[in-house]
PDB file of C-alpha atoms in Angstrom:
ATOM      1  CA  UNK A 273      38.069  10.351  -1.454  1.00 81.00           C
ATOM      2  CA  UNK A 274      41.194  12.753  -0.544  1.00 85.00           C
ATOM      3  CA  UNK A 275      44.639  11.166  -1.145  1.00 90.00           C
ATOM      4  CA  UNK A 276      47.676  12.861   0.204  1.00 96.00           C
ATOM      5  CA  UNK A 277      51.145  11.722  -1.031  1.00 96.00           C
ATOM      6  CA  UNK A 278      54.327  12.743   0.663  1.00 97.00           C
ATOM      7  CA  UNK A 279      57.760  12.651  -0.427  1.00 97.00           C
ATOM      8  CA  UNK A 280      60.502  11.740   0.440  1.00 97.00           C
ATOM      9  CA  UNK A 281      60.121   9.226   3.403  1.00 96.00           C
ATOM     10  CA  UNK A 282      63.333   9.828   4.748  1.00 97.00           C
ATOM     11  CA  UNK A 283      65.709  13.082   4.380  1.00 98.00           C
ATOM     12  CA  UNK A 284      69.071  13.675   5.661  1.00 98.00           C
ATOM     13  CA  UNK A 285      70.705  16.994   5.341  1.00 98.00           C
ATOM     14  CA  UNK A 286      73.693  18.698   6.769  1.00 98.00           C
ATOM     15  CA  UNK A 287      73.296  21.332   9.511  1.00 98.00           C
ATOM     16  CA  UNK A 288      72.903  24.699   7.884  1.00 97.00           C
ATOM     17  CA  UNK A 289      71.696  23.396   4.563  1.00 98.00           C
ATOM     18  CA  UNK A 290      67.967  23.692   3.355  1.00 98.00           C
ATOM     19  CA  UNK A 291      65.286  20.773   3.417  1.00 98.00           C
ATOM     20  CA  UNK A 292      62.215  20.487   1.137  1.00 98.00           C
ATOM     21  CA  UNK A 293      59.354  18.095   1.726  1.00 98.00           C
ATOM     22  CA  UNK A 294      56.637  17.819  -0.840  1.00 98.00           C
ATOM     23  CA  UNK A 295      53.125  16.678  -0.773  1.00 98.00           C
ATOM     24  CA  UNK A 296      50.496  16.339  -3.440  1.00 97.00           C
ATOM     25  CA  UNK A 297      46.736  15.941  -2.856  1.00 96.00           C
ATOM     26  CA  UNK A 298      43.823  14.748  -5.016  1.00 94.00           C
ATOM     27  CA  UNK A 299      40.740  16.626  -4.005  1.00 93.00           C
ATOM     28  CA  UNK A 300      40.521  20.012  -5.613  1.00 92.00           C
ATOM     29  CA  UNK A 301      38.018  21.274  -3.105  1.00 92.00           C
ATOM     30  CA  UNK A 302      40.573  21.197  -0.234  1.00 94.00           C
ATOM     31  CA  UNK A 303      41.394  24.368   1.020  1.00 93.00           C
ATOM     32  CA  UNK A 304      43.431  24.036   4.178  1.00 96.00           C
ATOM     33  CA  UNK A 305      46.915  22.458   4.456  1.00 97.00           C
ATOM     34  CA  UNK A 306      48.746  22.181   7.739  1.00 98.00           C
ATOM     35  CA  UNK A 307      52.362  20.901   8.471  1.00 98.00           C
ATOM     36  CA  UNK A 308      52.775  18.924  11.984  1.00 98.00           C
ATOM     37  CA  UNK A 309      56.266  18.062  13.521  1.00 98.00           C
ATOM     38  CA  UNK A 310      56.353  15.001  15.613  1.00 96.00           C
ATOM     39  CA  UNK A 311      59.385  14.480  17.923  1.00 95.00           C
ATOM     40  CA  UNK A 312      60.438  11.240  19.385  1.00 90.00           C
ATOM     41  CA  UNK A 313      57.885  10.048  22.047  1.00 85.00           C
ATOM     42  CA  UNK A 314      55.639  13.146  21.531  1.00 88.00           C
ATOM     43  CA  UNK A 315      52.304  14.178  19.940  1.00 89.00           C
ATOM     44  CA  UNK A 316      52.432  16.201  16.813  1.00 94.00           C
ATOM     45  CA  UNK A 317      52.626  19.994  17.122  1.00 96.00           C
ATOM     46  CA  UNK A 318      51.292  22.485  14.210  1.00 97.00           C
ATOM     47  CA  UNK A 319      54.416  24.477  12.752  1.00 97.00           C
ATOM     48  CA  UNK A 320      52.752  26.152   9.903  1.00 98.00           C
ATOM     49  CA  UNK A 321      49.649  26.042   7.675  1.00 97.00           C
ATOM     50  CA  UNK A 322      48.402  27.726   4.633  1.00 96.00           C
ATOM     51  CA  UNK A 323      44.822  28.274   2.948  1.00 94.00           C
ATOM     52  CA  UNK A 324      44.087  27.819  -0.576  1.00 89.00           C
ATOM     53  CA  UNK A 325      43.847  31.710  -1.104  1.00 88.00           C
ATOM     54  CA  UNK A 326      47.578  32.306  -0.655  1.00 88.00           C
ATOM     55  CA  UNK A 327      50.498  30.836  -2.438  1.00 93.00           C
ATOM     56  CA  UNK A 328      53.117  31.165   0.146  1.00 96.00           C
ATOM     57  CA  UNK A 329      53.498  31.721   3.886  1.00 96.00           C
ATOM     58  CA  UNK A 330      56.593  32.248   5.797  1.00 97.00           C
ATOM     59  CA  UNK A 331      57.419  31.817   9.613  1.00 95.00           C
ATOM     60  CA  UNK A 332      61.203  32.677  10.441  1.00 96.00           C
ATOM     61  CA  UNK A 333      62.877  29.631   9.022  1.00 97.00           C
ATOM     62  CA  UNK A 334      60.026  27.780   7.876  1.00 98.00           C
ATOM     63  CA  UNK A 335      57.957  28.516   4.658  1.00 98.00           C
ATOM     64  CA  UNK A 336      55.091  26.540   3.044  1.00 98.00           C
ATOM     65  CA  UNK A 337      54.137  27.002  -0.947  1.00 97.00           C
ATOM     66  CA  UNK A 338      51.055  26.128  -2.409  1.00 97.00           C
ATOM     67  CA  UNK A 339      50.430  25.392  -6.112  1.00 95.00           C
ATOM     68  CA  UNK A 340      46.530  24.845  -6.262  1.00 94.00           C
ATOM     69  CA  UNK A 341      46.750  24.170 -10.196  1.00 93.00           C
ATOM     70  CA  UNK A 342      49.154  21.180  -9.763  1.00 94.00           C
ATOM     71  CA  UNK A 343      47.689  20.268  -6.397  1.00 95.00           C
ATOM     72  CA  UNK A 344      50.821  20.350  -4.613  1.00 95.00           C
ATOM     73  CA  UNK A 345      52.418  22.182  -1.663  1.00 97.00           C
ATOM     74  CA  UNK A 346      55.814  22.006  -0.088  1.00 98.00           C
ATOM     75  CA  UNK A 347      57.556  22.667   3.271  1.00 98.00           C
ATOM     76  CA  UNK A 348      60.818  24.341   3.229  1.00 98.00           C
ATOM     77  CA  UNK A 349      62.897  24.721   6.210  1.00 98.00           C
ATOM     78  CA  UNK A 350      66.140  26.903   5.880  1.00 98.00           C
ATOM     79  CA  UNK A 351      69.335  27.088   8.028  1.00 98.00           C
ATOM     80  CA  UNK A 352      68.557  23.661   9.512  1.00 98.00           C
ATOM     81  CA  UNK A 353      69.379  22.963  13.047  1.00 97.00           C
ATOM     82  CA  UNK A 354      69.785  19.630  14.980  1.00 96.00           C
ATOM     83  CA  UNK A 355      66.561  20.489  16.665  1.00 96.00           C
ATOM     84  CA  UNK A 356      64.650  20.169  13.387  1.00 97.00           C
ATOM     85  CA  UNK A 357      65.253  16.553  13.321  1.00 97.00           C
ATOM     86  CA  UNK A 358      61.730  14.959  13.550  1.00 97.00           C
ATOM     87  CA  UNK A 359      59.130  13.386  11.478  1.00 97.00           C
ATOM     88  CA  UNK A 360      57.039  15.920   9.411  1.00 98.00           C
ATOM     89  CA  UNK A 361      53.496  15.208   8.341  1.00 97.00           C
ATOM     90  CA  UNK A 362      51.482  17.227   5.936  1.00 98.00           C
ATOM     91  CA  UNK A 363      47.756  17.227   5.686  1.00 97.00           C
ATOM     92  CA  UNK A 364      44.752  18.306   3.623  1.00 96.00           C
ATOM     93  CA  UNK A 365      41.260  19.453   4.874  1.00 94.00           C
ATOM     94  CA  UNK A 366      38.412  17.150   3.535  1.00 89.00           C
ATOM     95  CA  UNK A 367      35.003  18.556   4.050  1.00 87.00           C
ATOM     96  CA  UNK A 368      34.731  20.642   7.309  1.00 86.00           C
ATOM     97  CA  UNK A 369      35.681  18.294   9.993  1.00 89.00           C
ATOM     98  CA  UNK A 370      38.413  15.919   8.448  1.00 92.00           C
ATOM     99  CA  UNK A 371      42.084  16.049   7.915  1.00 94.00           C
ATOM    100  CA  UNK A 372      43.894  13.608   5.531  1.00 95.00           C
ATOM    101  CA  UNK A 373      47.605  13.274   6.522  1.00 96.00           C
ATOM    102  CA  UNK A 374      50.558  12.313   4.389  1.00 96.00           C
ATOM    103  CA  UNK A 375      52.726   9.312   4.999  1.00 96.00           C
ATOM    104  CA  UNK A 376      55.332  11.315   6.998  1.00 96.00           C
ATOM    105  CA  UNK A 377      58.974  12.094   6.356  1.00 97.00           C
ATOM    106  CA  UNK A 378      61.813  11.446   8.953  1.00 97.00           C
ATOM    107  CA  UNK A 379      64.081  14.439   8.729  1.00 98.00           C
ATOM    108  CA  UNK A 380      67.649  13.878  10.024  1.00 98.00           C
ATOM    109  CA  UNK A 381      70.053  16.858  10.531  1.00 97.00           C
ATOM    110  CA  UNK A 382      73.769  15.956  10.517  1.00 95.00           C
ATOM    111  CA  UNK A 383      76.106  17.960  12.501  1.00 91.00           C
TER     112      UNK A 383
ATOM    113  CA  UNK B 147      46.786  23.274  32.142  1.00 64.00           C
ATOM    114  CA  UNK B 148      47.522  19.646  31.218  1.00 79.00           C
ATOM    115  CA  UNK B 149      46.429  19.762  27.579  1.00 93.00           C
ATOM    116  CA  UNK B 150      45.373  16.453  26.041  1.00 97.00           C
ATOM    117  CA  UNK B 151      45.993  13.566  28.386  1.00 96.00           C
ATOM    118  CA  UNK B 152      45.888   9.876  27.104  1.00 97.00           C
ATOM    119  CA  UNK B 153      46.125   6.859  29.222  1.00 97.00           C
ATOM    120  CA  UNK B 154      47.424   4.211  29.078  1.00 97.00           C
ATOM    121  CA  UNK B 155      50.679   5.097  27.345  1.00 96.00           C
ATOM    122  CA  UNK B 156      51.605   1.230  26.629  1.00 97.00           C
ATOM    123  CA  UNK B 157      49.229  -2.003  26.501  1.00 97.00           C
ATOM    124  CA  UNK B 158      49.423  -5.376  25.439  1.00 97.00           C
ATOM    125  CA  UNK B 159      46.345  -7.256  24.754  1.00 97.00           C
ATOM    126  CA  UNK B 160      45.611 -10.833  23.493  1.00 97.00           C
ATOM    127  CA  UNK B 161      43.500 -11.266  20.448  1.00 98.00           C
ATOM    128  CA  UNK B 162      39.907 -10.936  21.458  1.00 97.00           C
ATOM    129  CA  UNK B 163      40.367  -9.032  24.452  1.00 97.00           C
ATOM    130  CA  UNK B 164      38.617  -5.473  25.014  1.00 96.00           C
ATOM    131  CA  UNK B 165      39.937  -2.326  26.175  1.00 97.00           C
ATOM    132  CA  UNK B 166      39.497   1.464  26.266  1.00 98.00           C
ATOM    133  CA  UNK B 167      41.982   4.158  25.417  1.00 98.00           C
ATOM    134  CA  UNK B 168      41.126   7.114  27.475  1.00 98.00           C
ATOM    135  CA  UNK B 169      41.533  10.748  26.263  1.00 98.00           C
ATOM    136  CA  UNK B 170      40.959  14.014  28.396  1.00 98.00           C
ATOM    137  CA  UNK B 171      41.356  17.370  27.438  1.00 97.00           C
ATOM    138  CA  UNK B 172      41.049  20.566  29.658  1.00 96.00           C
ATOM    139  CA  UNK B 173      40.939  23.164  27.232  1.00 95.00           C
ATOM    140  CA  UNK B 174      37.207  23.211  26.805  1.00 95.00           C
ATOM    141  CA  UNK B 175      37.658  22.082  23.146  1.00 96.00           C
ATOM    142  CA  UNK B 176      34.560  21.204  21.183  1.00 96.00           C
ATOM    143  CA  UNK B 177      36.552  18.987  18.426  1.00 96.00           C
ATOM    144  CA  UNK B 178      38.109  15.726  19.605  1.00 97.00           C
ATOM    145  CA  UNK B 179      39.562  13.052  17.232  1.00 97.00           C
ATOM    146  CA  UNK B 180      41.374   9.847  17.277  1.00 98.00           C
ATOM    147  CA  UNK B 181      44.105   8.783  14.895  1.00 97.00           C
ATOM    148  CA  UNK B 182      46.344   5.535  14.418  1.00 97.00           C
ATOM    149  CA  UNK B 183      49.765   5.918  13.195  1.00 95.00           C
ATOM    150  CA  UNK B 184      51.303   3.002  11.305  1.00 94.00           C
ATOM    151  CA  UNK B 185      54.883   2.796   9.841  1.00 87.00           C
ATOM    152  CA  UNK B 186      54.556   4.300   6.091  1.00 84.00           C
ATOM    153  CA  UNK B 187      50.906   5.306   6.579  1.00 86.00           C
ATOM    154  CA  UNK B 188      50.894   8.405   8.490  1.00 89.00           C
ATOM    155  CA  UNK B 189      48.016   9.417  10.659  1.00 94.00           C
ATOM    156  CA  UNK B 190      44.650   7.931   9.798  1.00 96.00           C
ATOM    157  CA  UNK B 191      41.457   9.363  11.478  1.00 96.00           C
ATOM    158  CA  UNK B 192      39.442   6.734  13.248  1.00 97.00           C
ATOM    159  CA  UNK B 193      36.674   8.585  14.853  1.00 98.00           C
ATOM    160  CA  UNK B 194      35.937  12.413  15.662  1.00 97.00           C
ATOM    161  CA  UNK B 195      33.401  14.327  17.584  1.00 97.00           C
ATOM    162  CA  UNK B 196      32.433  18.035  17.388  1.00 96.00           C
ATOM    163  CA  UNK B 197      30.702  18.205  20.890  1.00 95.00           C
ATOM    164  CA  UNK B 198      29.106  16.215  23.638  1.00 95.00           C
ATOM    165  CA  UNK B 199      26.726  13.763  22.146  1.00 95.00           C
ATOM    166  CA  UNK B 200      27.913  13.862  18.458  1.00 96.00           C
ATOM    167  CA  UNK B 201      30.335  11.527  16.903  1.00 97.00           C
ATOM    168  CA  UNK B 202      31.131  10.636  13.287  1.00 96.00           C
ATOM    169  CA  UNK B 203      33.290   8.075  11.494  1.00 96.00           C
ATOM    170  CA  UNK B 204      36.715   8.941  10.000  1.00 95.00           C
ATOM    171  CA  UNK B 205      38.888   6.986   7.623  1.00 93.00           C
ATOM    172  CA  UNK B 206      39.297   3.708   9.456  1.00 96.00           C
ATOM    173  CA  UNK B 207      36.309   3.269  11.886  1.00 97.00           C
ATOM    174  CA  UNK B 208      35.928  -0.540  11.808  1.00 96.00           C
ATOM    175  CA  UNK B 209      36.654  -2.442  15.113  1.00 96.00           C
ATOM    176  CA  UNK B 210      36.366   0.827  17.080  1.00 98.00           C
ATOM    177  CA  UNK B 211      33.629   2.569  19.121  1.00 97.00           C
ATOM    178  CA  UNK B 212      33.525   6.168  20.729  1.00 98.00           C
ATOM    179  CA  UNK B 213      31.232   8.085  22.926  1.00 96.00           C
ATOM    180  CA  UNK B 214      31.293  11.551  23.963  1.00 97.00           C
ATOM    181  CA  UNK B 215      29.412  12.176  27.051  1.00 97.00           C
ATOM    182  CA  UNK B 216      31.176  15.193  28.401  1.00 97.00           C
ATOM    183  CA  UNK B 217      33.057  17.936  26.524  1.00 96.00           C
ATOM    184  CA  UNK B 218      36.339  16.687  28.216  1.00 97.00           C
ATOM    185  CA  UNK B 219      36.269  13.007  27.665  1.00 98.00           C
ATOM    186  CA  UNK B 220      36.678  10.971  24.374  1.00 98.00           C
ATOM    187  CA  UNK B 221      37.320   7.307  25.095  1.00 98.00           C
ATOM    188  CA  UNK B 222      38.109   4.882  22.237  1.00 98.00           C
ATOM    189  CA  UNK B 223      36.946   1.346  22.778  1.00 98.00           C
ATOM    190  CA  UNK B 224      38.171  -1.861  21.073  1.00 97.00           C
ATOM    191  CA  UNK B 225      35.610  -4.366  21.627  1.00 92.00           C
ATOM    192  CA  UNK B 226      37.504  -7.437  20.340  1.00 96.00           C
ATOM    193  CA  UNK B 227      41.135  -6.602  19.641  1.00 97.00           C
ATOM    194  CA  UNK B 228      42.872  -8.036  16.546  1.00 97.00           C
ATOM    195  CA  UNK B 229      46.461  -7.966  15.634  1.00 97.00           C
ATOM    196  CA  UNK B 230      45.740  -5.510  12.823  1.00 97.00           C
ATOM    197  CA  UNK B 231      44.911  -2.974  15.352  1.00 98.00           C
ATOM    198  CA  UNK B 232      48.388  -2.758  16.676  1.00 98.00           C
ATOM    199  CA  UNK B 233      49.457   0.602  16.464  1.00 97.00           C
ATOM    200  CA  UNK B 234      50.262   3.907  18.132  1.00 96.00           C
ATOM    201  CA  UNK B 235      46.886   5.776  18.808  1.00 98.00           C
ATOM    202  CA  UNK B 236      46.771   9.625  19.153  1.00 97.00           C
ATOM    203  CA  UNK B 237      43.834  11.702  20.581  1.00 98.00           C
ATOM    204  CA  UNK B 238      43.691  15.193  19.314  1.00 97.00           C
ATOM    205  CA  UNK B 239      41.611  18.228  20.082  1.00 97.00           C
ATOM    206  CA  UNK B 240      40.940  21.765  19.041  1.00 96.00           C
ATOM    207  CA  UNK B 241      38.564  24.786  19.523  1.00 93.00           C
ATOM    208  CA  UNK B 242      35.641  25.060  17.297  1.00 90.00           C
ATOM    209  CA  UNK B 243      33.862  22.215  15.260  1.00 90.00           C
ATOM    210  CA  UNK B 244      36.003  22.391  12.166  1.00 89.00           C
ATOM    211  CA  UNK B 245      39.739  21.354  11.622  1.00 89.00           C
ATOM    212  CA  UNK B 246      41.015  24.504  10.323  1.00 91.00           C
ATOM    213  CA  UNK B 247      43.559  25.709  12.844  1.00 90.00           C
ATOM    214  CA  UNK B 248      45.636  24.077  15.359  1.00 95.00           C
ATOM    215  CA  UNK B 249      45.016  20.367  16.478  1.00 96.00           C
ATOM    216  CA  UNK B 250      46.606  19.831  20.043  1.00 97.00           C
ATOM    217  CA  UNK B 251      47.685  16.159  20.184  1.00 97.00           C
ATOM    218  CA  UNK B 252      48.316  13.731  23.294  1.00 97.00           C
ATOM    219  CA  UNK B 253      51.473  11.832  23.539  1.00 95.00           C
ATOM    220  CA  UNK B 254      50.238   8.690  22.082  1.00 96.00           C
ATOM    221  CA  UNK B 255      49.261   5.191  23.356  1.00 97.00           C
ATOM    222  CA  UNK B 256      51.263   2.189  22.005  1.00 96.00           C
ATOM    223  CA  UNK B 257      49.027  -0.766  21.623  1.00 97.00           C
ATOM    224  CA  UNK B 258      50.151  -4.357  20.760  1.00 97.00           C
ATOM    225  CA  UNK B 259      47.667  -7.087  20.017  1.00 97.00           C
ATOM    226  CA  UNK B 260      49.147 -10.618  20.130  1.00 97.00           C
TER     227      UNK B 260
END
């Protein structure tokens, strides 16, 4: 079955710097890749997603890139702010009705 | 509009006890699902449903039962709790029957099994 590996598990950056989180997946049939943000004590929220027919998608300070050949995708956050501190999860779609999540990355933005 | 509501938020059980985690959504979503979150392992799918009367297994279904008698409710039952089921549980729902698009998560239920 699908296996999603996420790195790093923890990431600390200075406010204003960029942060990059990487994920790899194993099932070449996967065609949908969302990223979720989980703040302390809350459920996760979708922040950006990408389908396999595009290589990059941007939404203000957040971007996701996808390399289908290498089977990896990455989350890029620019000009980081304290409110970006959270746990981030990548995921890959398996079949039509399941998502397999990565292990999560705890991002800390240092003032 | 409450979104996805989970109860209880915290629960402590003894090994062998049973309990039900409740999940309700008021968005008329077809798709509902349960995940467990453990340190270093991300979110793992337990069971999901694409509509009333329809349920299916996820990655880690053993030890859990679900039912979907209404569109709004999707309870998760632990028939005989084990320490390995200590975890944080999240219910999530979305419109449509596939997983493409936004999943709306509840705030989680922290379960400890002694």
